[in-house]
Amino acid sequence: MKPPTEGLLVISSDPKDIGAAVRQLLGDALAYLYPAALRAAAGAGIADHLADGPLTAEELARRSGVDSGHLRRLLRFLATRGVFSEQPDGSFALTTAASVLRRDSPAPLRNLVLLFTDEMYWRPAGRLDETVRRGTTAFDTIFGAQIFEHLSKDPAKNELFVDAMADLSVLEHTGIAESYDFPASGTVVDVAGGLGGMLQSVLVRNPGLRGVLVDRSEVLERHRMTDPAVAGRFELAEADFFAKLPSGADIYLLKRILHDKSDEEAVRILQTCRAAMNESARLLVIDIVVPPAGAEQPNPTSDVLMMTVFEGKERTEEELAKLMSAAGLRISRVVATPSAMSITEVVAL
């Protein structure tokens, strides 16, 4: 009787399959060259230079201050991935993928590419084996502090981080805001809400609500809450989510906050939220909720990123419930959104 194979991985002995596997793994082992090439193109502003039409590598090099021969080879490489295209006359043009690297793109990815390929992300990834061995990120051993402390000492990197997170929010906040039934009136506090994209989206769709954008002063002074529909309906509040938050609001938002924090830090933040909440208030935790084992993962890359660069993780509903309980809170429901993230609605115990 043959052993059952259902549900098990099958290893092929077919030379064609083995050859394909070899090519796959060799390509994967060199895959870091692709984000490096993306970073070089984004940093040189190539997409912006091509906004008015195709240009030769020589003209692009002149405008961006790089070597034309190396730029041509770089763009040919990126063209194999659909980022830029080489024309029959040897010039290069934008593709849809390349167009989102433009500074004025409605789906702006330039800052995100520059952040995700920065040494803050790149170097810890190169020591992922160390992270797996010791169970904590290698970020502090590389940079002398964990990432948020490191950012606090580097204004330029901190601005890039804040801008990139705000640009990421542009791609997702509409669907998230439309997925939850907000009250007809009341106050929404967006905790560490960055430049305000999420809060603005909520207020635009719920004209009876008022908002409070909470963050550090240097972030608040660059807020993007400029839609006329929210004029006069929000205020800015400098606060520390480890210490004290504005009290008495109806809704508190924590978007992309808990997932990059350790369990201990997450509980401290939740305790601060609980101290600010009255008995009828709701806390909306907007993060990926990892499904049960065997189910399709919404964004497995994000979880590896959280353990590589941060001290956080993407959590299951059970893991989130433990954090809530430790802070005097409980999960009332989980609401799906069009993005990879869910809205975990939390109330007081």
XYZ file of C-alpha atoms in Angstrom:
349
model
C 0.000 0.000 0.000
C 1.422 3.363 -0.991
C 1.669 6.056 1.701
C -0.902 8.857 1.357
C 0.350 11.930 -0.500
C -2.671 14.204 -0.243
C -1.679 17.504 1.320
C 2.044 16.690 1.103
C 4.640 18.392 -1.070
C 5.841 16.228 -3.953
C 9.494 16.419 -4.999
C 9.919 15.855 -8.714
C 12.819 13.954 -10.257
C 12.092 15.341 -13.728
C 15.217 17.178 -14.998
C 13.020 19.954 -16.414
C 11.431 20.576 -13.020
C 14.800 20.504 -11.297
C 16.203 22.921 -13.867
C 13.281 25.288 -13.307
C 13.822 25.079 -9.541
C 17.524 25.889 -9.950
C 16.723 28.918 -12.108
C 14.099 30.065 -9.615
C 16.390 29.869 -6.601
C 19.345 31.467 -8.365
C 17.084 34.288 -9.504
C 15.674 34.648 -5.997
C 19.172 34.742 -4.510
C 20.005 37.731 -6.730
C 16.590 39.377 -6.388
C 18.062 42.104 -4.167
C 19.453 43.718 -7.325
C 15.917 44.666 -8.385
C 15.078 46.876 -5.375
C 18.595 48.309 -5.617
C 17.878 49.265 -9.229
C 14.475 50.698 -8.264
C 16.156 52.840 -5.619
C 18.751 54.126 -8.072
C 16.074 55.104 -10.593
C 13.799 56.681 -7.979
C 16.653 58.613 -6.386
C 17.737 59.998 -9.759
C 14.172 61.116 -10.546
C 14.122 59.236 -13.871
C 10.320 58.949 -13.917
C 9.930 62.704 -13.458
C 12.346 63.391 -16.315
C 10.254 61.164 -18.616
C 6.952 62.879 -17.823
C 6.852 64.663 -21.204
C 7.901 61.684 -23.304
C 10.753 59.283 -24.116
C 14.365 60.359 -23.733
C 17.705 58.757 -24.499
C 19.930 57.478 -21.736
C 22.356 60.287 -22.560
C 19.712 62.982 -22.075
C 18.386 61.331 -18.909
C 21.932 61.080 -17.556
C 22.539 64.752 -18.287
C 19.358 65.781 -16.474
C 19.898 63.524 -13.466
C 23.669 63.816 -13.099
C 24.577 60.130 -13.541
C 26.687 58.069 -15.950
C 24.840 57.422 -19.223
C 26.288 53.972 -19.888
C 25.427 52.617 -16.485
C 22.011 54.275 -16.569
C 21.211 52.590 -19.890
C 22.061 49.188 -18.403
C 20.036 49.956 -15.281
C 16.953 50.945 -17.279
C 17.239 47.903 -19.538
C 17.248 45.733 -16.430
C 14.204 47.500 -14.986
C 12.444 47.224 -18.354
C 12.571 43.427 -18.031
C 10.300 43.871 -14.979
C 7.938 46.276 -16.723
C 9.411 49.366 -15.047
C 10.276 51.704 -17.961
C 10.403 50.470 -21.552
C 13.098 50.683 -24.182
C 11.890 52.061 -27.519
C 13.074 50.878 -30.964
C 15.215 54.017 -31.298
C 16.999 53.226 -28.016
C 15.208 55.849 -25.928
C 13.312 55.026 -22.748
C 9.705 55.729 -21.816
C 7.399 55.480 -18.837
C 5.244 52.443 -18.189
C 2.342 52.339 -15.750
C 4.662 50.901 -13.101
C 7.289 53.574 -13.724
C 4.703 56.368 -13.677
C 3.897 55.828 -9.991
C 7.506 56.781 -9.216
C 6.719 60.336 -10.322
C 6.471 62.863 -7.514
C 3.064 64.025 -8.777
C 1.570 60.554 -9.214
C -1.959 60.097 -7.790
C -0.666 56.764 -6.453
C 2.696 57.976 -5.156
C 5.258 55.251 -4.525
C 8.552 57.132 -4.785
C 8.866 57.819 -1.047
C 7.858 54.254 -0.225
C 10.468 52.840 -2.587
C 13.127 55.121 -1.100
C 12.114 54.116 2.436
C 11.838 50.376 1.830
C 15.218 50.345 0.073
C 16.918 52.565 2.642
C 19.741 51.084 4.716
C 17.380 51.106 7.716
C 15.473 48.294 5.998
C 18.213 46.859 3.806
C 20.890 46.166 6.407
C 18.684 44.384 8.970
C 17.328 42.237 6.137
C 20.891 41.167 5.404
C 21.068 39.823 8.954
C 17.744 38.048 9.022
C 19.537 34.829 9.914
C 20.757 36.522 13.105
C 17.241 37.765 13.849
C 15.831 34.255 13.498
C 18.544 32.851 15.791
C 18.155 35.379 18.581
C 14.438 36.112 18.262
C 14.796 39.888 18.009
C 15.632 42.344 15.238
C 19.287 43.110 14.552
C 18.415 46.775 13.973
C 19.762 47.911 17.335
C 23.072 46.131 16.864
C 23.503 47.816 13.478
C 22.356 51.346 14.298
C 22.802 51.513 18.073
C 19.081 51.931 18.818
C 15.715 50.588 17.755
C 14.160 52.174 14.673
C 11.932 54.837 16.239
C 14.704 56.089 18.499
C 17.016 56.063 15.489
C 14.495 58.076 13.473
C 14.142 60.631 16.271
C 17.832 61.462 15.866
C 17.737 61.803 12.055
C 15.232 64.464 10.889
C 15.666 63.659 7.191
C 15.030 59.939 7.650
C 12.136 60.665 10.002
C 10.535 62.950 7.409
C 10.952 60.267 4.744
C 9.314 57.700 7.047
C 6.341 59.971 7.826
C 5.871 60.965 4.177
C 6.106 57.365 2.969
C 3.501 56.198 5.486
C 1.236 59.068 4.430
C 1.651 58.119 0.772
C 0.840 54.504 1.595
C -2.322 55.702 3.322
C -3.415 57.444 0.114
C -3.736 54.013 -1.491
C -5.925 52.502 1.222
C -7.738 54.965 3.485
C -10.812 55.442 1.251
C -11.736 51.764 1.320
C -11.066 51.534 5.043
C -13.171 54.599 5.858
C -16.048 53.219 3.787
C -15.907 49.804 5.466
C -16.938 50.945 8.934
C -20.256 52.379 10.089
C -19.113 55.493 11.924
C -21.594 57.310 14.193
C -23.562 60.223 12.772
C -21.993 62.638 15.246
C -19.207 62.772 17.793
C -15.430 62.993 17.871
C -12.786 60.772 16.284
C -9.217 60.832 17.623
C -6.578 59.504 15.226
C -3.689 58.404 17.447
C -0.296 58.887 15.806
C -2.232 59.736 12.678
C 0.743 61.136 10.778
C -0.165 63.747 8.186
C -3.894 63.117 8.619
C -4.915 61.217 5.503
C -6.970 58.609 7.350
C -8.753 61.109 9.592
C -9.523 63.382 6.661
C -11.052 60.473 4.754
C -13.267 59.587 7.739
C -14.422 63.194 8.199
C -15.158 63.719 4.501
C -17.459 60.692 4.494
C -19.077 61.506 7.826
C -19.966 65.218 7.869
C -21.416 65.060 11.396
C -18.093 64.067 12.951
C -15.273 66.173 14.320
C -11.667 64.981 14.504
C -8.491 65.300 16.521
C -5.188 64.491 14.829
C -2.636 63.347 17.403
C 1.087 63.157 16.697
C 4.403 64.873 17.390
C 4.600 68.611 16.772
C 7.044 68.316 13.848
C 4.615 65.971 12.111
C 1.470 67.969 12.849
C 2.898 71.142 11.368
C 3.111 69.382 7.978
C -0.414 67.878 8.057
C -2.271 67.357 4.772
C -5.829 67.907 6.008
C -6.586 70.507 3.353
C -9.891 69.246 1.920
C -12.449 72.098 2.194
C -14.995 69.527 3.420
C -13.139 69.174 6.749
C -12.332 72.849 7.320
C -13.162 73.867 10.884
C -13.983 70.292 11.904
C -10.637 69.130 13.262
C -7.932 70.147 15.663
C -4.288 69.182 16.124
C -3.024 67.770 19.415
C 0.545 66.976 20.341
C 0.596 63.889 22.570
C 2.552 60.745 23.437
C 0.616 57.486 23.099
C 2.734 55.981 25.861
C 1.661 58.738 28.274
C -1.680 60.494 27.726
C -4.228 61.042 24.962
C -7.183 63.432 24.538
C -10.056 61.995 26.566
C -13.786 61.659 26.048
C -13.888 60.956 22.292
C -16.361 58.543 20.722
C -13.897 56.781 18.408
C -10.140 56.263 18.690
C -8.107 55.099 15.676
C -4.847 53.123 15.776
C -3.852 52.566 12.149
C -0.584 50.726 11.451
C 0.528 51.361 15.032
C 0.398 48.103 16.989
C 1.862 45.857 14.298
C 5.340 47.399 14.522
C 5.413 47.269 18.333
C 6.381 44.503 20.747
C 3.616 42.998 22.874
C 4.803 45.036 25.857
C 4.758 48.321 23.931
C 1.404 47.487 22.351
C -0.169 46.909 25.764
C 1.202 50.235 27.032
C -0.359 52.042 24.064
C -3.657 50.246 24.584
C -3.626 51.143 28.277
C -3.187 54.813 27.358
C -6.123 54.528 24.968
C -8.236 52.827 27.638
C -7.455 55.595 30.121
C -8.750 58.167 27.623
C -11.891 56.208 26.671
C -15.245 56.490 28.389
C -17.381 53.365 28.780
C -19.188 53.820 25.455
C -16.140 54.715 23.350
C -14.781 52.413 20.674
C -11.187 51.815 19.622
C -10.543 50.798 16.016
C -7.282 48.923 15.528
C -6.505 48.943 11.803
C -3.892 46.305 11.032
C -3.602 42.960 9.303
C -5.373 40.197 11.213
C -3.558 36.946 10.470
C -6.011 34.146 9.583
C -5.819 30.602 11.013
C -3.050 28.236 9.917
C -3.565 26.898 6.423
C -5.619 29.891 5.255
C -4.310 32.303 2.657
C -2.186 35.016 4.263
C -3.181 38.579 3.248
C 0.402 39.928 3.240
C 3.060 37.523 4.530
C 5.849 39.916 3.517
C 4.623 42.436 6.087
C 5.038 39.991 8.964
C 8.635 39.208 7.976
C 9.284 42.950 7.688
C 7.929 43.509 11.202
C 10.369 41.021 12.714
C 13.290 42.147 10.553
C 13.200 45.915 11.065
C 10.878 46.386 14.039
C 10.037 44.450 17.202
C 6.461 43.877 16.079
C 4.411 41.264 14.253
C 1.176 40.835 12.349
C -1.123 39.190 14.893
C -3.987 36.739 14.882
C -7.310 37.703 16.434
C -6.430 35.532 19.439
C -3.100 37.335 19.901
C -4.816 40.704 19.614
C -7.442 39.622 22.151
C -4.711 38.861 24.710
C -3.246 42.339 24.277
C -6.684 43.893 24.673
C -7.446 41.920 27.816
C -4.173 43.034 29.397
C -5.249 46.641 28.814
C -8.815 46.318 30.112
C -10.341 46.018 26.641
C -12.064 43.362 24.548
C -12.672 42.757 20.846
C -16.297 43.186 19.827
C -15.907 42.353 16.124
C -13.493 42.323 13.185
C -14.516 44.145 10.000
C -12.924 43.314 6.643
C -11.792 46.094 4.293
C -10.758 46.124 0.605
C -7.123 46.335 1.751
C -5.059 43.628 3.444
C -5.942 45.229 6.770
C -8.997 44.669 8.928
C -10.730 46.942 11.408
C -10.705 45.338 14.847
C -13.385 47.081 16.897
C -12.507 47.174 20.591
C -14.563 48.256 23.612
C -13.995 48.503 27.352
C -14.271 45.350 29.450
